[in-house]
Coordinates of C-alpha atoms in Angstrom, one line a residue:
Chain A
M1 CA -0.1 0.0 0.0
Y2 CA 2.8 2.3 0.8
H3 CA 4.8 1.6 -2.5
L4 CA 1.4 2.1 -4.3
K5 CA 0.9 5.6 -2.8
Q6 CA 4.4 6.5 -3.4
A7 CA 4.5 5.4 -6.8
L8 CA 0.9 7.3 -7.7
S9 CA 2.1 10.4 -5.7
G10 CA 5.6 10.1 -8.2
I11 CA 3.4 10.4 -11.0
R12 CA 1.4 13.3 -9.9
R13 CA 5.0 14.8 -9.5
A14 CA 6.0 13.9 -13.1
G15 CA 2.6 15.8 -14.3
F16 CA 3.0 16.4 -17.8
M17 CA 6.2 14.4 -18.6
S18 CA 3.9 11.1 -17.5
V19 CA 1.2 12.3 -19.8
A20 CA 3.7 12.9 -22.4
C21 CA 5.7 9.4 -21.8
I22 CA 2.1 7.6 -21.7
I23 CA 1.3 9.2 -25.2
I24 CA 4.8 8.0 -26.6
M25 CA 4.2 4.7 -25.4
T26 CA 0.7 4.4 -26.4
F27 CA 1.2 5.1 -30.0
S28 CA 4.6 3.0 -30.0
L29 CA 2.5 0.1 -28.5
L30 CA -0.3 0.9 -31.2
I31 CA 2.0 0.3 -33.8
L32 CA 3.2 -3.0 -32.7
G33 CA -0.6 -3.7 -32.1
I34 CA -1.2 -3.1 -36.1
F35 CA 1.3 -5.4 -36.9
L36 CA 0.1 -8.1 -34.6
M37 CA -3.0 -7.7 -36.0
A38 CA -2.0 -7.9 -39.4
T39 CA -0.2 -11.1 -38.6
A40 CA -3.3 -12.3 -37.2
N41 CA -5.3 -11.8 -40.1
L42 CA -3.0 -13.3 -42.4
R43 CA -2.6 -16.5 -40.4
E44 CA -6.3 -16.3 -40.7
I45 CA -6.2 -16.2 -44.4
L46 CA -3.4 -19.1 -44.5
R47 CA -5.8 -21.2 -42.2
Y48 CA -9.0 -20.7 -44.5
A49 CA -6.7 -21.1 -47.6
H50 CA -5.6 -24.7 -45.9
E51 CA -8.9 -25.7 -45.6
K52 CA -9.8 -25.1 -48.8
V53 CA -6.9 -27.0 -50.2
E54 CA -7.4 -30.5 -51.8
I55 CA -5.8 -32.5 -54.2
V56 CA -7.4 -33.1 -57.1
A57 CA -6.2 -36.4 -59.3
F58 CA -7.5 -36.6 -63.1
L59 CA -8.3 -40.1 -64.3
H60 CA -7.2 -41.6 -67.6
D61 CA -10.1 -41.6 -70.0
D62 CA -10.0 -45.4 -70.2
V63 CA -10.3 -45.9 -66.5
T64 CA -13.1 -47.8 -65.5
K65 CA -15.5 -47.0 -62.9
E66 CA -14.1 -50.6 -61.0
A67 CA -10.5 -49.0 -61.7
A68 CA -11.5 -45.5 -60.1
D69 CA -12.9 -47.7 -57.0
S70 CA -10.0 -49.8 -56.2
L71 CA -7.7 -46.4 -56.9
I72 CA -10.1 -44.5 -54.0
L73 CA -9.4 -48.0 -51.8
E74 CA -5.9 -47.5 -52.4
V75 CA -6.0 -43.5 -51.6
E76 CA -7.7 -44.0 -48.1
K77 CA -5.0 -46.1 -47.2
I78 CA -2.7 -43.0 -46.8
P79 CA -3.0 -42.0 -43.2
Y80 CA -3.1 -38.2 -43.9
V81 CA -6.2 -38.4 -45.8
E82 CA -9.6 -37.3 -44.5
S83 CA -12.2 -37.9 -47.0
I84 CA -12.0 -39.0 -50.9
R85 CA -14.8 -37.8 -53.1
Y86 CA -15.1 -39.4 -56.9
V87 CA -16.4 -37.0 -59.5
S88 CA -17.7 -38.5 -63.0
P89 CA -17.2 -37.0 -66.3
S90 CA -20.7 -35.8 -66.6
S91 CA -20.8 -34.4 -62.9
A92 CA -17.8 -32.7 -63.7
L93 CA -19.8 -31.2 -66.6
D94 CA -22.5 -30.3 -64.4
R95 CA -20.3 -28.4 -62.2
L96 CA -18.9 -26.5 -65.4
R97 CA -22.3 -25.6 -66.6
A98 CA -23.2 -24.2 -63.1
E99 CA -20.3 -22.0 -63.2
F100 CA -21.1 -20.9 -66.4
G101 CA -24.3 -19.7 -65.3
T102 CA -26.2 -17.9 -68.1
R103 CA -23.5 -18.8 -70.4
S104 CA -23.6 -22.4 -70.3
Y105 CA -25.2 -22.6 -73.8
I106 CA -21.4 -22.5 -75.0
L107 CA -21.2 -25.8 -73.5
D108 CA -24.3 -27.6 -76.0
A109 CA -21.8 -27.1 -78.8
L110 CA -20.0 -29.8 -77.7
D111 CA -20.7 -33.6 -79.0
V112 CA -18.8 -35.2 -76.5
N113 CA -17.9 -34.6 -72.7
P114 CA -14.1 -33.6 -72.9
L115 CA -13.9 -33.6 -69.3
P116 CA -11.8 -36.5 -67.2
A117 CA -13.4 -38.5 -64.2
S118 CA -11.3 -37.3 -61.1
I119 CA -11.2 -37.8 -57.4
E120 CA -11.0 -35.2 -54.8
V121 CA -8.7 -35.5 -51.9
T122 CA -8.9 -34.0 -48.4
L123 CA -6.4 -34.1 -46.0
K124 CA -7.1 -34.4 -42.1
P125 CA -7.0 -30.6 -41.2
Q126 CA -3.7 -30.9 -39.2
Y127 CA -1.7 -32.2 -42.1
R128 CA -3.0 -29.3 -44.5
L129 CA 0.5 -27.9 -44.8
K130 CA 2.2 -27.5 -47.8
A131 CA 5.0 -29.9 -47.4
R132 CA 2.4 -32.7 -46.5
I133 CA 0.2 -32.1 -49.4
V134 CA 3.2 -32.1 -51.8
G135 CA 4.2 -35.6 -50.4
V136 CA 0.7 -36.7 -50.5
A137 CA 0.2 -35.5 -54.0
E138 CA 3.3 -37.5 -55.4
R139 CA 2.2 -40.3 -54.1
I140 CA -1.2 -40.3 -55.6
Q141 CA 0.4 -39.2 -58.8
Q142 CA 2.1 -42.5 -58.6
F143 CA -0.7 -44.6 -59.2
P144 CA -1.5 -46.2 -62.9
Q145 CA -5.1 -44.6 -62.9
V146 CA -4.0 -40.9 -62.4
E147 CA -2.9 -38.8 -65.4
D148 CA -2.4 -35.9 -64.0
I149 CA -2.8 -33.9 -60.4
S150 CA -3.2 -30.4 -59.1
Y151 CA -3.2 -28.6 -55.7
G152 CA -2.6 -25.2 -55.2
R153 CA 1.0 -25.3 -55.0
G154 CA 2.1 -21.9 -55.9
W155 CA 0.0 -19.7 -54.0
I156 CA 0.1 -21.6 -50.9
S157 CA 3.9 -21.5 -50.6
R158 CA 3.6 -17.9 -51.6
L159 CA 1.2 -17.3 -48.8
E160 CA 3.4 -19.2 -46.0
R161 CA 6.5 -17.2 -47.0
L162 CA 4.3 -14.1 -46.4
V163 CA 3.1 -15.2 -42.9
R164 CA 6.9 -15.6 -42.3
A165 CA 8.1 -12.5 -43.2
V166 CA 5.2 -10.8 -41.5
A167 CA 6.3 -12.5 -38.4
I168 CA 9.8 -11.2 -39.0
A169 CA 8.5 -7.8 -39.2
D170 CA 6.6 -8.0 -35.9
L171 CA 9.9 -9.4 -34.2
A172 CA 11.7 -6.1 -35.9
V173 CA 8.5 -3.8 -34.5
G174 CA 8.5 -5.1 -31.1
L175 CA 12.1 -4.6 -30.8
V176 CA 12.3 -0.9 -31.9
V177 CA 8.9 -0.4 -29.8
G178 CA 10.4 -1.7 -27.0
I179 CA 13.4 0.3 -27.3
A180 CA 11.3 3.7 -27.5
A181 CA 9.0 2.7 -24.7
L182 CA 12.3 1.9 -22.5
V183 CA 13.7 5.1 -23.2
T184 CA 10.5 7.3 -22.6
V185 CA 9.7 5.5 -19.0
S186 CA 13.2 5.7 -17.9
Y187 CA 13.6 9.2 -18.8
T188 CA 9.8 10.0 -16.8
V189 CA 11.1 7.7 -13.8
R190 CA 14.1 9.7 -13.6
L191 CA 12.5 13.0 -13.5
T192 CA 10.7 11.6 -10.6
L193 CA 14.1 10.4 -9.1
Y194 CA 15.4 13.9 -9.0
A195 CA 12.3 15.2 -7.4
R196 CA 12.8 12.0 -4.7
R197 CA 16.3 12.1 -4.5
E198 CA 16.4 13.4 -1.0
V199 CA 13.8 11.0 0.1
I200 CA 15.9 7.9 -1.3
R201 CA 19.2 9.1 0.5
I202 CA 17.2 9.1 3.8
L203 CA 15.8 5.6 3.0
K204 CA 19.3 4.3 2.5
L205 CA 20.7 5.9 5.4
V206 CA 17.9 4.3 7.6
G207 CA 18.4 1.1 5.9
A208 CA 16.2 0.5 3.4
T209 CA 17.1 -2.6 1.2
D210 CA 17.0 -1.7 -2.7
G211 CA 14.0 -3.7 -2.9
F212 CA 12.0 -1.5 -0.5
I213 CA 13.3 1.8 -2.3
M214 CA 13.0 0.2 -5.9
S215 CA 9.4 -0.7 -5.6
P216 CA 7.3 2.7 -5.8
F217 CA 9.5 3.4 -9.0
L218 CA 8.9 0.0 -10.7
I219 CA 5.2 0.4 -9.9
E220 CA 5.2 3.8 -11.0
G221 CA 6.8 2.2 -14.3
A222 CA 4.1 -0.5 -14.7
I223 CA 1.3 2.0 -14.4
H224 CA 2.6 4.0 -17.2
G225 CA 3.1 0.4 -19.3
L226 CA -0.5 -0.5 -18.1
I227 CA -2.3 3.0 -19.0
S228 CA -0.2 2.6 -22.5
I229 CA -1.2 -0.6 -23.2
A230 CA -5.1 -0.3 -22.3
A231 CA -5.1 2.8 -24.4
S232 CA -3.5 1.3 -27.4
L233 CA -5.8 -1.9 -27.1
L234 CA -8.7 0.6 -26.9
I235 CA -7.5 2.1 -30.2
L236 CA -6.7 -0.7 -32.0
Y237 CA -9.8 -2.2 -30.8
L238 CA -12.1 0.7 -32.4
G239 CA -9.6 0.4 -35.6
Y240 CA -10.7 -3.3 -35.7
R241 CA -14.3 -2.6 -35.7
V242 CA -14.1 -0.1 -38.4
I243 CA -12.7 -2.6 -40.5
Y244 CA -14.8 -5.3 -39.4
V245 CA -18.3 -3.6 -41.1
K246 CA -16.1 -3.7 -44.4
I247 CA -14.4 -6.8 -44.0
P248 CA -16.3 -9.3 -41.8
Q249 CA -13.9 -12.4 -41.8
A250 CA -11.8 -10.0 -40.3
V251 CA -10.1 -11.3 -36.7
F252 CA -9.1 -9.3 -33.8
V253 CA -5.3 -10.0 -32.3
P254 CA -5.9 -13.5 -30.6
S255 CA -6.0 -13.6 -26.8
Q256 CA -2.7 -15.5 -26.2
L257 CA -0.8 -12.4 -28.2
I258 CA -3.1 -9.9 -26.2
A259 CA -1.3 -11.5 -23.3
F260 CA 1.7 -11.3 -24.3
Y261 CA 1.6 -7.9 -25.6
I262 CA 0.2 -6.6 -22.1
V263 CA 3.2 -8.2 -20.3
F264 CA 5.6 -6.9 -23.2
A265 CA 4.4 -3.5 -22.4
V266 CA 4.6 -3.4 -18.6
G267 CA 7.8 -5.5 -18.7
V268 CA 9.5 -3.0 -20.8
A269 CA 8.0 0.1 -18.5
M270 CA 9.2 -1.6 -15.6
L271 CA 12.8 -2.1 -17.3
G272 CA 13.2 1.5 -18.1
S273 CA 12.3 2.5 -14.5
W274 CA 15.1 -0.2 -13.4
I275 CA 17.6 1.3 -15.5
S276 CA 17.1 4.9 -14.1
L277 CA 17.1 3.4 -10.8
R278 CA 20.5 1.5 -10.9
S279 CA 22.5 4.5 -11.1
F280 CA 20.5 6.4 -8.3
L281 CA 20.9 3.5 -5.9
R282 CA 24.6 3.7 -6.2
E283 CA 25.2 7.3 -5.5
K284 CA 26.2 7.9 -1.7
V285 CA 23.8 9.3 1.1
Q286 CA 25.7 12.4 2.0
Chain B
M1 CA 28.6 -2.2 19.2
L2 CA 32.1 -2.2 18.9
V3 CA 34.0 0.0 16.4
E4 CA 37.5 -0.5 15.3
F5 CA 39.6 1.3 12.6
E6 CA 42.5 -0.6 11.6
N7 CA 45.4 1.4 10.0
V8 CA 42.5 3.1 7.9
S9 CA 43.5 5.6 5.3
K10 CA 40.9 7.4 3.1
I11 CA 42.1 9.0 -0.2
Y12 CA 39.3 10.9 -2.2
E13 CA 39.7 11.5 -6.0
H14 CA 42.5 14.0 -6.5
G15 CA 44.7 13.0 -4.1
I16 CA 42.5 14.5 -1.3
I17 CA 44.3 12.6 2.0
A18 CA 40.8 12.7 4.2
L19 CA 42.4 10.1 6.7
D20 CA 45.9 8.8 7.5
S21 CA 46.5 5.8 9.0
I22 CA 44.0 5.7 12.0
N23 CA 43.9 3.3 14.6
L24 CA 41.1 3.4 16.9
V25 CA 38.7 0.9 18.9
I26 CA 35.3 2.6 20.3
D27 CA 33.6 0.2 23.3
K28 CA 30.1 -0.9 23.5
G29 CA 28.3 1.8 25.5
E30 CA 30.8 4.5 25.3
F31 CA 30.0 8.0 24.5
V32 CA 33.0 9.5 22.4
F33 CA 33.4 13.0 20.7
I34 CA 35.3 13.4 17.5
H35 CA 36.9 16.7 17.6
G36 CA 38.9 19.0 15.6
P37 CA 38.9 21.7 13.1
S38 CA 36.7 21.7 9.8
G39 CA 38.1 19.4 7.0
A40 CA 40.2 17.4 9.4
G41 CA 38.3 14.1 8.6
K42 CA 35.3 14.1 11.2
T43 CA 32.7 13.8 8.9
T44 CA 34.7 11.1 6.6
L45 CA 35.5 9.1 9.6
L46 CA 31.7 8.9 10.7
K47 CA 31.0 8.0 7.0
L48 CA 33.3 5.1 7.1
I49 CA 31.4 3.8 10.2
Y50 CA 28.4 3.8 8.6
M51 CA 29.9 2.8 5.3
D52 CA 28.8 5.1 3.1
E53 CA 32.5 5.4 2.0
F54 CA 35.0 2.6 2.2
P55 CA 38.6 3.3 3.5
T56 CA 41.4 3.4 0.7
S57 CA 43.4 1.2 2.7
G58 CA 43.3 -0.7 6.1
E59 CA 39.8 -1.9 7.5
V60 CA 36.7 -0.8 9.6
R61 CA 34.9 -3.0 11.6
V62 CA 31.5 -2.3 13.1
G63 CA 30.3 -5.3 15.5
E64 CA 30.0 -8.3 12.8
Y65 CA 30.7 -6.0 9.8
S66 CA 33.6 -5.4 7.8
S67 CA 34.5 -3.3 5.5
G68 CA 36.2 -5.4 3.4
K69 CA 33.2 -7.8 2.3
M70 CA 30.1 -5.5 2.6
S71 CA 27.4 -6.4 0.2
R72 CA 24.7 -3.7 -0.6
K73 CA 22.1 -5.7 1.4
D74 CA 24.8 -5.6 4.5
I75 CA 24.8 -2.1 4.4
A76 CA 21.0 -1.8 4.9
M77 CA 21.4 -4.1 7.8
L78 CA 24.1 -2.3 9.3
R79 CA 22.5 1.1 8.8
R80 CA 19.7 -0.4 10.7
K81 CA 22.2 -1.0 13.8
V82 CA 23.7 2.5 13.1
G83 CA 21.4 5.7 13.8
V84 CA 23.2 8.9 12.3
V85 CA 21.7 12.6 12.9
F86 CA 23.3 15.3 10.6
Q87 CA 23.6 19.0 11.1
D88 CA 20.9 20.0 8.8
F89 CA 18.5 17.2 9.9
R90 CA 17.5 15.4 6.9
L91 CA 13.9 15.0 7.3
I92 CA 11.3 14.7 4.7
S93 CA 9.5 18.2 4.2
D94 CA 6.2 16.9 3.3
L95 CA 6.0 14.2 5.8
T96 CA 4.6 14.7 9.5
A97 CA 7.3 14.4 12.2
L98 CA 5.3 11.3 13.3
E99 CA 5.7 9.8 9.5
N100 CA 9.5 11.1 9.6
V101 CA 10.1 8.6 12.2
A102 CA 7.6 6.0 10.8
I103 CA 9.8 5.8 7.7
A104 CA 12.6 4.1 9.5
L105 CA 10.5 1.7 11.0
R106 CA 8.6 1.2 7.7
A107 CA 11.8 0.7 5.6
A108 CA 13.1 -2.0 8.0
G109 CA 10.0 -4.3 7.3
K110 CA 8.0 -3.2 10.6
K111 CA 4.2 -4.2 10.7
P112 CA 1.8 -1.1 10.7
E113 CA 0.6 -1.7 14.1
E114 CA 3.9 -1.7 15.6
I115 CA 5.3 1.2 13.6
R116 CA 2.3 3.3 15.0
K117 CA 2.9 2.5 18.6
R118 CA 6.9 2.8 18.3
A119 CA 6.9 5.8 16.5
N120 CA 4.8 7.3 19.1
I121 CA 6.8 6.4 21.9
V122 CA 10.1 7.2 20.3
L123 CA 8.8 10.9 19.7
H124 CA 7.8 11.1 23.3
S125 CA 11.2 10.0 24.2
V126 CA 12.2 13.2 22.8
G127 CA 10.0 15.1 24.0
L128 CA 7.6 15.9 21.0
S129 CA 4.4 14.2 21.5
T130 CA 2.4 17.1 20.9
K131 CA 4.2 18.3 17.6
R132 CA 4.1 14.8 16.3
H133 CA 1.6 15.4 13.2
Q134 CA 3.3 18.9 12.4
L135 CA 5.3 19.0 9.3
P136 CA 9.2 20.1 9.6
P137 CA 8.8 23.5 8.3
K138 CA 6.6 24.2 11.2
L139 CA 9.0 22.9 13.8
S140 CA 11.8 24.9 15.2
G141 CA 15.7 23.7 14.4
G142 CA 15.7 22.0 17.9
E143 CA 12.4 20.4 17.5
Q144 CA 13.5 19.6 13.8
Q145 CA 16.7 17.8 15.4
R146 CA 14.7 15.8 18.0
T147 CA 12.7 14.5 15.0
A148 CA 16.0 13.5 13.4
I149 CA 17.2 11.9 16.6
A150 CA 14.1 9.9 17.1
R151 CA 14.1 8.5 13.7
A152 CA 17.8 7.4 14.3
I153 CA 17.0 5.5 17.4
A154 CA 13.1 4.0 16.5
L155 CA 14.7 1.0 15.7
R156 CA 16.8 0.6 18.7
P157 CA 20.4 1.4 16.9
A158 CA 23.5 -0.2 19.3
L159 CA 25.4 2.8 17.9
L160 CA 24.2 6.3 17.5
L161 CA 26.4 8.6 15.2
A162 CA 25.9 12.3 15.2
D163 CA 27.4 14.5 12.7
E164 CA 27.9 18.3 13.7
P165 CA 24.1 17.5 15.6
T166 CA 23.9 21.5 17.1
G167 CA 25.7 22.9 14.4
N168 CA 22.6 24.8 13.3
L169 CA 20.9 25.3 16.9
D170 CA 21.6 28.4 19.4
P171 CA 23.3 27.5 22.6
D172 CA 20.4 26.7 25.0
T173 CA 18.8 24.5 22.4
A174 CA 22.2 23.1 22.1
L175 CA 22.3 22.0 25.4
G176 CA 18.9 20.3 25.4
I177 CA 20.0 17.8 22.1
F178 CA 23.3 16.9 24.1
D179 CA 21.2 16.2 27.1
L180 CA 19.3 14.3 24.9
L181 CA 22.3 12.4 23.4
I182 CA 23.4 11.6 27.1
D183 CA 20.1 10.1 28.0
I184 CA 20.2 7.8 25.0
N185 CA 23.8 6.9 25.7
R186 CA 22.8 5.7 29.4
S187 CA 20.2 3.7 27.9
G188 CA 23.1 1.7 26.6
T189 CA 23.7 3.1 22.9
T190 CA 27.1 3.8 21.9
V191 CA 27.1 7.3 20.7
V192 CA 30.0 9.2 18.4
V193 CA 29.4 13.1 18.1
A194 CA 31.9 14.6 15.7
T195 CA 31.8 18.3 16.7
H196 CA 34.0 21.4 16.3
D197 CA 32.2 22.9 19.0
L198 CA 34.0 22.2 22.3
R199 CA 31.8 24.7 24.9
H200 CA 29.5 21.3 25.2
A201 CA 31.9 18.8 24.8
E202 CA 33.6 20.3 27.6
R203 CA 31.1 20.3 30.1
L204 CA 29.9 16.7 29.4
R205 CA 33.6 15.0 30.1
K206 CA 33.6 12.1 27.8
R207 CA 36.3 10.6 25.5
M208 CA 37.7 12.8 23.3
I209 CA 39.3 12.0 19.8
R210 CA 41.0 14.9 18.0
L211 CA 42.1 15.0 14.6
E212 CA 44.1 17.3 12.3
E213 CA 44.4 17.2 8.7
G214 CA 43.1 13.7 8.8
K215 CA 45.8 12.4 11.5
L216 CA 44.4 11.5 14.7
V217 CA 46.5 13.9 17.5
T218 CA 44.9 12.7 20.7
D219 CA 42.7 10.3 22.1
G220 CA 41.3 9.6 25.7
G221 CA 41.8 13.1 27.0
M222 CA 39.0 14.4 29.0
I223 CA 38.2 17.5 28.7
G224 CA 38.1 20.1 31.0
V225 CA 40.5 17.7 33.4
S226 CA 43.7 18.7 33.5
P227 CA 46.4 16.1 32.7

């Protein structure tokens, strides 16, 4: 209680500096928040894309229904496979017709159905990763019934690369924001420290431990961090609501990441206080 | 608490010699004056006892503590056993007399109930019961020094150091402060007072250590007693 009271009076003392510090920290953290949210959304797109990923194996024209059925039995034995659907040439044509909609009359000009029969293979969700998909696709390609194989190889790896790049950018932005927050908090707390210099000396004189002397200042730093993170989360959330109206699939920063974000802000703010404190504690009493 | 200086020298930056080969023993329960002109090394000698400074050579031992091996934690623990009083009182101006005393107890981790009780008792013992809720600027010099002494003895230290405790006070008030120090000494606390003013010291007839230019020139002569 004593420490908290001292911390609050420290913030009051620093006044304008405290407010400036909180504003700078809020905006620095907001930038990090925007990056985290962008990452979360890209991951969401990637997850959605993976969900949609299936392997389509086109069969030779001379493959009979029986031969197709035996192929399905074989493919079902591959452990990562969730489901297999057989698409006959006629149902493929129906699909195409549906996709053409009003212009499906174009297809009427065809004398024979040019579409091959195919099987569509979906993998279990946890295996819908590029490496796994390629592996399974290559195994299916080995079967004699299969003429060609198709899956979204190109854009999946592009998307995975993008997510990785953004995750690296998150780290870089986190580092810059962390340093900015560290510097602002340590300067603000230093101001309080100058004002409380005499009190610190007296505390040292009467045998207060470093921990006892530091506590109010660390709490002061933590309060700066908490206010800043609350403000930046609020702004970020309002921004998210605006985007959400336009893009309902947009997601907010996931809760584990929010937890990390809060711990990061408070941790950096306390570290900033501690940096300033260290030099003060080494001063002499007299 | 036993204080021992073994061949202690203290040289500050720029080569200023504050203390030069001091050998000294202060026994438990003693009342000692450190006397000498300003710049003789009195303040440095006290700082070495409460370990705000460390010797350039030699060793200072205070009770179980030795200047050679003090961690930051050790220094804090030592200062709970050694009260210090200064000429300029060193009170926190936005805390009442009672809160100024309480801070020493709080820093030592005492419980709120004990802090309140002990702070009141100590303030009463220095004769400031009625002024306990006053802020230091509202107190006279003598009252401020009594508050500072109350803070210094709040944790029942074995040793009380006073650096020119009456330097800012008029002679009558100074007399009262010395009487208070004597009382504290009678209750078993070792008291070491650094002063350049001999008028009061003479009256008290206590052990006198004289420093000049960092050297111990006389020890033990009782002021006012003919050799």
